């Protein structure tokens, strides 16, 4: 039986145009010849009228399927140790990494003796030719257990992304069909055999419109595809050049059609990509908190593979990971994962969890795999270029479907798959998965069984299903449903047909030992009856037998014994003795007064896809499982380095407005599942593992804390303060309890979202069924139950940074709340300081009335070390913009109501200097209107963290730390005055200055600085003991630094 959508994309296009003309969205079906037949033990393909045919998936896997995985000689031996073995094993990896490559591109294997190894950190394989080998994948073999609360990947295979592109040529061929391996370019002179090339297919508006993915409903297009966001990049090698026609080493998987846009070829150089790497014969596990079956403060991903080609993972068992057993990034190519099992994952049931065997790469092969209780157990991700193949894999009791899980992965083969109790899907996911839309193109289900198989035909492409057993859904091509078909495996039939004798012995598949005839002979029936009484071989058992079928040698005679390395010798992140402190009313670091830019984190929004990373800002507690980088899970050392290079002196952090990106739609609805979208902005509280919160994951426990969240903040503080970068830690985030109702929907304190019976009304009292005004209830500490939760949380904010000096604690981002809550906050801090016999760096960042009330309070005044002018300021006309605290309005609501005006240099100076004069022992920072453009006003007023140039001469900021603002009677002149006549002067519109050194001794140097760059523009010497006039070289603005020679 054959059922299909259309035999050719051309027919589809014509029909589509006719249907559009009639306003009809239904498509006629037709019965046509099979696109693939098995005749005389050969595959016979029938292409459509444009040349498109079922792709050859046999190019997937290690070495593009052309070679079997080799056995590499051991060159390093690691003996079992009971303490943390991270440093020892990494030492072995580093040792082999410096050995020379042999003729096959290998350096050698590291053999780990039998035993259970504790891994507190992460193992990184950064160089080619390295194999990490255990002494068996059973409990009696080699077991690596990732310990601790870190979510970092247990083993990272990671090269360097330093690819550069050149010699770009447009593809001249008007239509390059699916499975093509040759096409013409405009000029091939710069191209030669052996060149690595990128084939770039752009995603045009016309193509997106044809797919219908510009809009998924509701008249809202925010999740719709945009031009340039769904481009395909194939990584290929040129095998031959004939005129302007080039031949490539693997087929393309989506047609290149000039009707939608031109494609291009670029030659790349990629020195940092690594290859010939393997992980084998080992068990990988994660520790976890046994009391919480949904614990997530442990390892998420066992193995990630980035910037790598020709690699493998084989005979590896995985247990207790929250995310993926193996994650292949889009920069992974020609990789095989085989004979592996994943059991007992520990995590919430939801998005980005339990994506057991996942590929975003191309030419990857996953075969003979077994997974229990996963989510997307066998999955192909965003714009995966293909071909990619999953062969003979089983999922038992999964919580979600396998198949294509994100936008337009093309050239996928699911071959001999068994998804027990869930679906296999090649579908239009529409807005699911953050607007995934059409997820699969030119992909095949072959001899698969699942509770449901969805196989739809996307416009401009096709999908096929052969020999499937399931409930069936979809308008793609179907053939021989509910029948066993030949060949048994499409992948191995294609491999055998392509490689002929070289493929002999490569097809390892669990055998089907019986026939399925409906009319067996008496003898056969008797034999089958006898067999029915015996346990049938399972795929799990078959995988366990891999060590017998493909034994991996444990020989180590030529291996160097690696001496155990103490964990203390590992490069760990510890806090450097911080020099940040308050001195003479300034925030001071190693070089003097702290100055520079300020930056905060994203509150919400973002995408973990490549197009979303371009606009991402650094973050501390953003999390994307298995992925590291800006816009993903940030490398904190890299974040600090970036901030340092950008002259950022203070990094402000508050917890996320909501956890996952679905709530970016600002709806208040309860989600129907936990299929959350990354990136995740983590929140300070731990999930309980109980019930369901509004986002579909388990409820929060406000008495327990998100260990990963707090450890990330701690690590950042350690790294940052060593570089004189201040972490501004906003304890709370008022945005959740005022303004849009969606802000409150997923808020952990909301009664529906926690197990702590916080007592806030349910359903929430949304004003006009839209807005939220929960601030009065939230800040009400007369409720003893909630006050206790607040008190414990405030103490957590302090405890987390107990050893740090470079953390400025503020009440909360956007805090325009009442006086009594700030009083409560400071009282808790005072209790903590007395108990711990130390003082924290506490800032007062409130509306002016609350600020002044606290500063007038003799008891609480002493707790405050920094005054932050943020929610009020002086306007250019001399009036003060000062909305009151506790008015139940957010800062921007106050601004809309009271319509503030701009400030000026003079008024910023007055605001800062007034507080410096009134409270000389406290530092003052200015975060209000005009902070960046009036950095010199802040600085001359005695304010810290002023946005002034970074290229100031050596000693300038150190000298400033010993000075104080000095009032000047002369208009346009602002001065900081130190001892012995040293001073810094900011002059605006003046031609000359009078310098009084009557009471000073010695020689003085005058440096004239550019206020824009901070660089020295001139120099002269002055004699002490008299008044003198100096001429200014710039009559607009000038900085003059006078100091002793």
PDB file of C-alpha atoms in Angstrom, residues 693-954:
ATOM      1  CA  UNK A 693       3.961  25.245  39.513  1.00  0.00           C
ATOM      2  CA  UNK A 694       2.358  27.538  36.935  1.00  0.00           C
ATOM      3  CA  UNK A 695       5.162  26.773  34.461  1.00  0.00           C
ATOM      4  CA  UNK A 696       4.597  23.004  34.580  1.00  0.00           C
ATOM      5  CA  UNK A 697       7.715  22.127  36.578  1.00  0.00           C
ATOM      6  CA  UNK A 698       7.584  21.255  40.271  1.00  0.00           C
ATOM      7  CA  UNK A 699       6.816  23.881  42.890  1.00  0.00           C
ATOM      8  CA  UNK A 700       9.506  25.880  44.670  1.00  0.00           C
ATOM      9  CA  UNK A 701      10.569  25.449  48.274  1.00  0.00           C
ATOM     10  CA  UNK A 702      11.315  28.957  49.537  1.00  0.00           C
ATOM     11  CA  UNK A 703      13.250  27.525  52.488  1.00  0.00           C
ATOM     12  CA  UNK A 704      15.756  25.796  50.224  1.00  0.00           C
ATOM     13  CA  UNK A 705      18.023  27.470  47.745  1.00  0.00           C
ATOM     14  CA  UNK A 706      19.108  26.816  44.187  1.00  0.00           C
ATOM     15  CA  UNK A 707      22.651  25.649  44.816  1.00  0.00           C
ATOM     16  CA  UNK A 708      23.783  26.205  41.233  1.00  0.00           C
ATOM     17  CA  UNK A 709      22.448  29.764  41.225  1.00  0.00           C
ATOM     18  CA  UNK A 710      24.246  30.737  44.410  1.00  0.00           C
ATOM     19  CA  UNK A 711      27.469  28.955  43.520  1.00  0.00           C
ATOM     20  CA  UNK A 712      27.581  30.817  40.217  1.00  0.00           C
ATOM     21  CA  UNK A 713      27.201  34.143  41.985  1.00  0.00           C
ATOM     22  CA  UNK A 714      29.899  33.169  44.455  1.00  0.00           C
ATOM     23  CA  UNK A 715      32.300  32.099  41.734  1.00  0.00           C
ATOM     24  CA  UNK A 716      31.712  35.313  39.806  1.00  0.00           C
ATOM     25  CA  UNK A 717      32.291  37.415  42.923  1.00  0.00           C
ATOM     26  CA  UNK A 718      35.583  35.609  43.555  1.00  0.00           C
ATOM     27  CA  UNK A 719      36.783  36.191  40.009  1.00  0.00           C
ATOM     28  CA  UNK A 720      35.477  39.738  39.712  1.00  0.00           C
ATOM     29  CA  UNK A 721      36.803  41.227  42.907  1.00  0.00           C
ATOM     30  CA  UNK A 722      40.280  39.977  42.008  1.00  0.00           C
ATOM     31  CA  UNK A 723      39.991  42.307  38.993  1.00  0.00           C
ATOM     32  CA  UNK A 724      38.502  45.201  41.004  1.00  0.00           C
ATOM     33  CA  UNK A 725      35.064  44.581  39.505  1.00  0.00           C
ATOM     34  CA  UNK A 726      32.216  45.062  41.925  1.00  0.00           C
ATOM     35  CA  UNK A 727      29.247  42.697  41.962  1.00  0.00           C
ATOM     36  CA  UNK A 728      26.134  44.736  42.720  1.00  0.00           C
ATOM     37  CA  UNK A 729      23.792  42.138  44.160  1.00  0.00           C
ATOM     38  CA  UNK A 730      20.153  43.141  44.071  1.00  0.00           C
ATOM     39  CA  UNK A 731      18.516  40.998  46.758  1.00  0.00           C
ATOM     40  CA  UNK A 732      14.992  41.349  45.360  1.00  0.00           C
ATOM     41  CA  UNK A 733      13.365  42.245  42.062  1.00  0.00           C
ATOM     42  CA  UNK A 734      10.255  44.381  42.416  1.00  0.00           C
ATOM     43  CA  UNK A 735       9.251  43.866  38.781  1.00  0.00           C
ATOM     44  CA  UNK A 736       7.552  40.596  39.790  1.00  0.00           C
ATOM     45  CA  UNK A 737       4.945  42.246  42.012  1.00  0.00           C
ATOM     46  CA  UNK A 738       3.972  45.411  40.106  1.00  0.00           C
ATOM     47  CA  UNK A 739       2.852  46.211  36.552  1.00  0.00           C
ATOM     48  CA  UNK A 740       2.059  43.416  34.058  1.00  0.00           C
ATOM     49  CA  UNK A 741       0.279  40.428  35.536  1.00  0.00           C
ATOM     50  CA  UNK A 742       2.621  38.059  33.676  1.00  0.00           C
ATOM     51  CA  UNK A 743       5.436  39.280  35.926  1.00  0.00           C
ATOM     52  CA  UNK A 744       3.698  37.530  38.810  1.00  0.00           C
ATOM     53  CA  UNK A 745       2.496  34.381  37.020  1.00  0.00           C
ATOM     54  CA  UNK A 746       5.633  32.265  37.589  1.00  0.00           C
ATOM     55  CA  UNK A 747       6.960  34.173  40.615  1.00  0.00           C
ATOM     56  CA  UNK A 748       8.233  31.655  43.197  1.00  0.00           C
ATOM     57  CA  UNK A 749       6.564  33.543  46.086  1.00  0.00           C
ATOM     58  CA  UNK A 750       3.140  33.220  44.477  1.00  0.00           C
ATOM     59  CA  UNK A 751       1.091  30.751  46.524  1.00  0.00           C
ATOM     60  CA  UNK A 752       0.448  28.518  43.517  1.00  0.00           C
ATOM     61  CA  UNK A 753       4.162  28.183  42.827  1.00  0.00           C
ATOM     62  CA  UNK A 754       5.560  26.994  46.156  1.00  0.00           C
ATOM     63  CA  UNK A 755       4.973  24.455  48.894  1.00  0.00           C
ATOM     64  CA  UNK A 756       5.368  27.002  51.704  1.00  0.00           C
ATOM     65  CA  UNK A 757       1.799  28.290  51.967  1.00  0.00           C
ATOM     66  CA  UNK A 758       2.777  31.913  51.536  1.00  0.00           C
ATOM     67  CA  UNK A 759      -0.865  32.941  51.819  1.00  0.00           C
ATOM     68  CA  UNK A 760      -1.080  35.342  48.897  1.00  0.00           C
ATOM     69  CA  UNK A 761      -4.534  35.271  47.288  1.00  0.00           C
ATOM     70  CA  UNK A 762      -5.325  32.733  44.591  1.00  0.00           C
ATOM     71  CA  UNK A 763      -6.345  33.396  41.951  1.00  0.00           C
ATOM     72  CA  UNK A 764      -4.167  36.492  41.886  1.00  0.00           C
ATOM     73  CA  UNK A 765      -6.080  39.804  42.050  1.00  0.00           C
ATOM     74  CA  UNK A 766      -5.185  40.920  38.528  1.00  0.00           C
ATOM     75  CA  UNK A 767      -6.531  44.458  38.100  1.00  0.00           C
ATOM     76  CA  UNK A 768      -8.614  44.606  34.952  1.00  0.00           C
ATOM     77  CA  UNK A 769      -7.605  40.984  34.469  1.00  0.00           C
ATOM     78  CA  UNK A 770      -4.236  42.301  33.397  1.00  0.00           C
ATOM     79  CA  UNK A 771      -2.201  44.254  35.993  1.00  0.00           C
ATOM     80  CA  UNK A 772      -0.775  43.226  39.347  1.00  0.00           C
ATOM     81  CA  UNK A 773      -0.435  45.257  42.553  1.00  0.00           C
ATOM     82  CA  UNK A 774       1.057  42.827  45.059  1.00  0.00           C
ATOM     83  CA  UNK A 775       3.788  45.018  46.527  1.00  0.00           C
ATOM     84  CA  UNK A 776       1.939  45.960  49.721  1.00  0.00           C
ATOM     85  CA  UNK A 777       1.305  42.319  50.580  1.00  0.00           C
ATOM     86  CA  UNK A 778       4.801  41.239  49.618  1.00  0.00           C
ATOM     87  CA  UNK A 779       6.484  43.934  51.714  1.00  0.00           C
ATOM     88  CA  UNK A 780       4.186  43.332  54.682  1.00  0.00           C
ATOM     89  CA  UNK A 781       6.482  41.811  57.312  1.00  0.00           C
ATOM     90  CA  UNK A 782       3.768  41.790  59.955  1.00  0.00           C
ATOM     91  CA  UNK A 783       2.881  38.393  58.535  1.00  0.00           C
ATOM     92  CA  UNK A 784       5.234  36.331  60.690  1.00  0.00           C
ATOM     93  CA  UNK A 785       5.274  33.324  58.392  1.00  0.00           C
ATOM     94  CA  UNK A 786       6.376  35.324  55.368  1.00  0.00           C
ATOM     95  CA  UNK A 787       8.708  37.470  57.480  1.00  0.00           C
ATOM     96  CA  UNK A 788      10.568  34.333  58.505  1.00  0.00           C
ATOM     97  CA  UNK A 789      11.029  33.367  54.846  1.00  0.00           C
ATOM     98  CA  UNK A 790      12.258  36.893  54.065  1.00  0.00           C
ATOM     99  CA  UNK A 791      14.654  36.829  57.005  1.00  0.00           C
ATOM    100  CA  UNK A 792      16.165  33.497  55.949  1.00  0.00           C
ATOM    101  CA  UNK A 793      16.478  34.666  52.365  1.00  0.00           C
ATOM    102  CA  UNK A 794      18.228  37.930  53.302  1.00  0.00           C
ATOM    103  CA  UNK A 795      20.643  35.934  55.425  1.00  0.00           C
ATOM    104  CA  UNK A 796      21.294  33.655  52.445  1.00  0.00           C
ATOM    105  CA  UNK A 797      22.207  36.741  50.401  1.00  0.00           C
ATOM    106  CA  UNK A 798      24.778  37.605  53.055  1.00  0.00           C
ATOM    107  CA  UNK A 799      26.031  34.094  53.800  1.00  0.00           C
ATOM    108  CA  UNK A 800      26.751  33.399  50.166  1.00  0.00           C
ATOM    109  CA  UNK A 801      29.325  36.206  50.023  1.00  0.00           C
ATOM    110  CA  UNK A 802      30.632  35.988  53.564  1.00  0.00           C
ATOM    111  CA  UNK A 803      34.276  35.852  52.426  1.00  0.00           C
ATOM    112  CA  UNK A 804      33.912  38.480  49.707  1.00  0.00           C
ATOM    113  CA  UNK A 805      34.690  42.184  49.953  1.00  0.00           C
ATOM    114  CA  UNK A 806      33.648  43.132  46.433  1.00  0.00           C
ATOM    115  CA  UNK A 807      29.891  42.549  46.694  1.00  0.00           C
ATOM    116  CA  UNK A 808      27.574  45.521  47.156  1.00  0.00           C
ATOM    117  CA  UNK A 809      24.223  44.423  48.583  1.00  0.00           C
ATOM    118  CA  UNK A 810      21.178  46.479  47.586  1.00  0.00           C
ATOM    119  CA  UNK A 811      17.560  45.940  48.610  1.00  0.00           C
ATOM    120  CA  UNK A 812      16.274  45.172  45.149  1.00  0.00           C
ATOM    121  CA  UNK A 813      16.142  46.167  41.514  1.00  0.00           C
ATOM    122  CA  UNK A 814      13.503  48.845  40.837  1.00  0.00           C
ATOM    123  CA  UNK A 815      12.826  49.192  44.545  1.00  0.00           C
ATOM    124  CA  UNK A 816      10.292  51.964  45.081  1.00  0.00           C
ATOM    125  CA  UNK A 817       8.778  50.194  48.059  1.00  0.00           C
ATOM    126  CA  UNK A 818       7.995  51.408  51.576  1.00  0.00           C
ATOM    127  CA  UNK A 819      10.286  52.489  54.388  1.00  0.00           C
ATOM    128  CA  UNK A 820       9.285  49.679  56.736  1.00  0.00           C
ATOM    129  CA  UNK A 821      10.606  46.928  54.472  1.00  0.00           C
ATOM    130  CA  UNK A 822      13.997  48.639  54.158  1.00  0.00           C
ATOM    131  CA  UNK A 823      14.058  48.957  57.936  1.00  0.00           C
ATOM    132  CA  UNK A 824      13.304  45.239  58.217  1.00  0.00           C
ATOM    133  CA  UNK A 825      15.996  44.443  55.632  1.00  0.00           C
ATOM    134  CA  UNK A 826      18.609  46.457  57.527  1.00  0.00           C
ATOM    135  CA  UNK A 827      17.594  44.959  60.863  1.00  0.00           C
ATOM    136  CA  UNK A 828      18.150  41.452  59.514  1.00  0.00           C
ATOM    137  CA  UNK A 829      21.534  42.551  58.186  1.00  0.00           C
ATOM    138  CA  UNK A 830      22.450  43.992  61.580  1.00  0.00           C
ATOM    139  CA  UNK A 831      21.557  40.704  63.270  1.00  0.00           C
ATOM    140  CA  UNK A 832      23.744  38.853  60.803  1.00  0.00           C
ATOM    141  CA  UNK A 833      26.669  41.250  61.223  1.00  0.00           C
ATOM    142  CA  UNK A 834      26.577  40.915  65.004  1.00  0.00           C
ATOM    143  CA  UNK A 835      26.406  37.123  64.832  1.00  0.00           C
ATOM    144  CA  UNK A 836      29.231  36.875  62.306  1.00  0.00           C
ATOM    145  CA  UNK A 837      31.368  39.671  63.769  1.00  0.00           C
ATOM    146  CA  UNK A 838      31.859  41.273  60.381  1.00  0.00           C
ATOM    147  CA  UNK A 839      30.332  43.976  58.253  1.00  0.00           C
ATOM    148  CA  UNK A 840      28.927  43.566  54.786  1.00  0.00           C
ATOM    149  CA  UNK A 841      29.072  46.214  52.067  1.00  0.00           C
ATOM    150  CA  UNK A 842      25.500  47.506  52.247  1.00  0.00           C
ATOM    151  CA  UNK A 843      24.041  50.096  49.904  1.00  0.00           C
ATOM    152  CA  UNK A 844      20.936  52.231  50.303  1.00  0.00           C
ATOM    153  CA  UNK A 845      19.111  52.378  46.958  1.00  0.00           C
ATOM    154  CA  UNK A 846      15.586  53.723  47.405  1.00  0.00           C
ATOM    155  CA  UNK A 847      13.380  56.716  46.751  1.00  0.00           C
ATOM    156  CA  UNK A 848      14.659  59.927  48.359  1.00  0.00           C
ATOM    157  CA  UNK A 849      12.151  60.039  51.197  1.00  0.00           C
ATOM    158  CA  UNK A 850      12.999  56.494  52.277  1.00  0.00           C
ATOM    159  CA  UNK A 851      16.691  57.152  51.808  1.00  0.00           C
ATOM    160  CA  UNK A 852      16.660  60.281  53.949  1.00  0.00           C
ATOM    161  CA  UNK A 853      14.584  58.583  56.642  1.00  0.00           C
ATOM    162  CA  UNK A 854      17.095  55.762  56.952  1.00  0.00           C
ATOM    163  CA  UNK A 855      20.037  58.139  56.975  1.00  0.00           C
ATOM    164  CA  UNK A 856      18.358  60.124  59.733  1.00  0.00           C
ATOM    165  CA  UNK A 857      17.950  56.919  61.760  1.00  0.00           C
ATOM    166  CA  UNK A 858      21.048  56.748  63.961  1.00  0.00           C
ATOM    167  CA  UNK A 859      20.799  52.971  64.430  1.00  0.00           C
ATOM    168  CA  UNK A 860      20.256  51.966  60.828  1.00  0.00           C
ATOM    169  CA  UNK A 861      22.460  54.679  59.377  1.00  0.00           C
ATOM    170  CA  UNK A 862      25.498  52.816  60.730  1.00  0.00           C
ATOM    171  CA  UNK A 863      24.692  49.723  58.655  1.00  0.00           C
ATOM    172  CA  UNK A 864      24.695  51.641  55.368  1.00  0.00           C
ATOM    173  CA  UNK A 865      28.100  51.984  53.699  1.00  0.00           C
ATOM    174  CA  UNK A 866      27.062  53.218  50.257  1.00  0.00           C
ATOM    175  CA  UNK A 867      24.373  55.693  49.177  1.00  0.00           C
ATOM    176  CA  UNK A 868      22.987  55.010  45.716  1.00  0.00           C
ATOM    177  CA  UNK A 869      21.164  57.905  44.003  1.00  0.00           C
ATOM    178  CA  UNK A 870      18.968  55.946  41.631  1.00  0.00           C
ATOM    179  CA  UNK A 871      15.223  56.567  42.011  1.00  0.00           C
ATOM    180  CA  UNK A 872      15.430  60.350  42.321  1.00  0.00           C
ATOM    181  CA  UNK A 873      17.643  63.135  40.983  1.00  0.00           C
ATOM    182  CA  UNK A 874      17.999  66.861  40.566  1.00  0.00           C
ATOM    183  CA  UNK A 875      16.634  68.259  37.319  1.00  0.00           C
ATOM    184  CA  UNK A 876      18.378  70.875  35.206  1.00  0.00           C
ATOM    185  CA  UNK A 877      16.114  73.630  36.526  1.00  0.00           C
ATOM    186  CA  UNK A 878      17.220  72.884  40.090  1.00  0.00           C
ATOM    187  CA  UNK A 879      14.025  71.120  41.135  1.00  0.00           C
ATOM    188  CA  UNK A 880      14.151  67.552  42.418  1.00  0.00           C
ATOM    189  CA  UNK A 881      12.419  64.614  40.825  1.00  0.00           C
ATOM    190  CA  UNK A 882      11.533  62.603  43.924  1.00  0.00           C
ATOM    191  CA  UNK A 883       8.527  60.282  43.785  1.00  0.00           C
ATOM    192  CA  UNK A 884       7.689  58.796  47.155  1.00  0.00           C
ATOM    193  CA  UNK A 885       8.297  55.252  48.288  1.00  0.00           C
ATOM    194  CA  UNK A 886       5.414  52.883  48.871  1.00  0.00           C
ATOM    195  CA  UNK A 887       3.111  54.417  46.244  1.00  0.00           C
ATOM    196  CA  UNK A 888       2.609  50.994  44.587  1.00  0.00           C
ATOM    197  CA  UNK A 889       4.153  52.262  41.388  1.00  0.00           C
ATOM    198  CA  UNK A 890       7.172  50.996  39.469  1.00  0.00           C
ATOM    199  CA  UNK A 891       9.863  53.488  38.429  1.00  0.00           C
ATOM    200  CA  UNK A 892       8.576  53.759  34.885  1.00  0.00           C
ATOM    201  CA  UNK A 893       5.009  54.166  36.128  1.00  0.00           C
ATOM    202  CA  UNK A 894       6.187  57.016  38.333  1.00  0.00           C
ATOM    203  CA  UNK A 895       7.978  58.524  35.376  1.00  0.00           C
ATOM    204  CA  UNK A 896       4.845  58.396  33.253  1.00  0.00           C
ATOM    205  CA  UNK A 897       2.880  60.033  36.044  1.00  0.00           C
ATOM    206  CA  UNK A 898       5.329  62.728  37.207  1.00  0.00           C
ATOM    207  CA  UNK A 899       7.094  63.359  33.870  1.00  0.00           C
ATOM    208  CA  UNK A 900      10.690  64.007  34.960  1.00  0.00           C
ATOM    209  CA  UNK A 901      12.970  66.343  33.051  1.00  0.00           C
ATOM    210  CA  UNK A 902      16.606  65.981  32.143  1.00  0.00           C
ATOM    211  CA  UNK A 903      19.381  66.729  34.553  1.00  0.00           C
ATOM    212  CA  UNK A 904      22.623  68.684  34.024  1.00  0.00           C
ATOM    213  CA  UNK A 905      26.282  68.468  34.965  1.00  0.00           C
ATOM    214  CA  UNK A 906      25.795  70.996  37.747  1.00  0.00           C
ATOM    215  CA  UNK A 907      22.779  69.227  39.245  1.00  0.00           C
ATOM    216  CA  UNK A 908      24.426  65.811  39.196  1.00  0.00           C
ATOM    217  CA  UNK A 909      27.405  67.341  40.943  1.00  0.00           C
ATOM    218  CA  UNK A 910      25.169  68.964  43.537  1.00  0.00           C
ATOM    219  CA  UNK A 911      23.264  65.750  44.261  1.00  0.00           C
ATOM    220  CA  UNK A 912      26.437  63.718  44.797  1.00  0.00           C
ATOM    221  CA  UNK A 913      28.503  66.324  46.625  1.00  0.00           C
ATOM    222  CA  UNK A 914      25.661  67.157  49.023  1.00  0.00           C
ATOM    223  CA  UNK A 915      25.488  63.579  50.253  1.00  0.00           C
ATOM    224  CA  UNK A 916      29.278  63.299  50.371  1.00  0.00           C
ATOM    225  CA  UNK A 917      29.393  66.377  52.564  1.00  0.00           C
ATOM    226  CA  UNK A 918      26.565  65.207  54.846  1.00  0.00           C
ATOM    227  CA  UNK A 919      27.857  61.645  55.193  1.00  0.00           C
ATOM    228  CA  UNK A 920      31.626  61.785  54.667  1.00  0.00           C
ATOM    229  CA  UNK A 921      32.221  58.221  55.881  1.00  0.00           C
ATOM    230  CA  UNK A 922      29.943  56.733  53.225  1.00  0.00           C
ATOM    231  CA  UNK A 923      30.585  56.221  49.545  1.00  0.00           C
ATOM    232  CA  UNK A 924      28.102  57.771  47.108  1.00  0.00           C
ATOM    233  CA  UNK A 925      27.258  56.336  43.718  1.00  0.00           C
ATOM    234  CA  UNK A 926      24.991  57.878  41.108  1.00  0.00           C
ATOM    235  CA  UNK A 927      22.756  55.592  39.009  1.00  0.00           C
ATOM    236  CA  UNK A 928      19.995  57.989  37.985  1.00  0.00           C
ATOM    237  CA  UNK A 929      19.300  60.077  34.881  1.00  0.00           C
ATOM    238  CA  UNK A 930      22.477  61.280  33.170  1.00  0.00           C
ATOM    239  CA  UNK A 931      24.869  58.932  34.984  1.00  0.00           C
ATOM    240  CA  UNK A 932      26.866  57.945  31.919  1.00  0.00           C
ATOM    241  CA  UNK A 933      26.988  61.340  30.241  1.00  0.00           C
ATOM    242  CA  UNK A 934      27.905  63.143  33.454  1.00  0.00           C
ATOM    243  CA  UNK A 935      30.612  60.867  34.767  1.00  0.00           C
ATOM    244  CA  UNK A 936      32.970  63.753  35.570  1.00  0.00           C
ATOM    245  CA  UNK A 937      30.205  65.474  37.537  1.00  0.00           C
ATOM    246  CA  UNK A 938      29.784  62.352  39.651  1.00  0.00           C
ATOM    247  CA  UNK A 939      33.527  62.035  40.161  1.00  0.00           C
ATOM    248  CA  UNK A 940      34.133  65.691  41.012  1.00  0.00           C
ATOM    249  CA  UNK A 941      31.233  65.517  43.450  1.00  0.00           C
ATOM    250  CA  UNK A 942      33.050  62.718  45.251  1.00  0.00           C
ATOM    251  CA  UNK A 943      31.074  59.873  43.691  1.00  0.00           C
ATOM    252  CA  UNK A 944      32.459  56.392  43.131  1.00  0.00           C
ATOM    253  CA  UNK A 945      31.861  54.160  40.106  1.00  0.00           C
ATOM    254  CA  UNK A 946      31.823  57.272  37.930  1.00  0.00           C
ATOM    255  CA  UNK A 947      31.807  56.697  34.188  1.00  0.00           C
ATOM    256  CA  UNK A 948      35.048  58.453  33.341  1.00  0.00           C
ATOM    257  CA  UNK A 949      37.765  57.399  30.856  1.00  0.00           C
ATOM    258  CA  UNK A 950      39.937  54.376  31.459  1.00  0.00           C
ATOM    259  CA  UNK A 951      43.154  55.867  30.065  1.00  0.00           C
ATOM    260  CA  UNK A 952      43.917  58.155  32.965  1.00  0.00           C
ATOM    261  CA  UNK A 953      47.570  58.522  33.942  1.00  0.00           C
ATOM    262  CA  UNK A 954      49.054  56.212  36.546  1.00  0.00           C
TER     263      UNK A 954
END
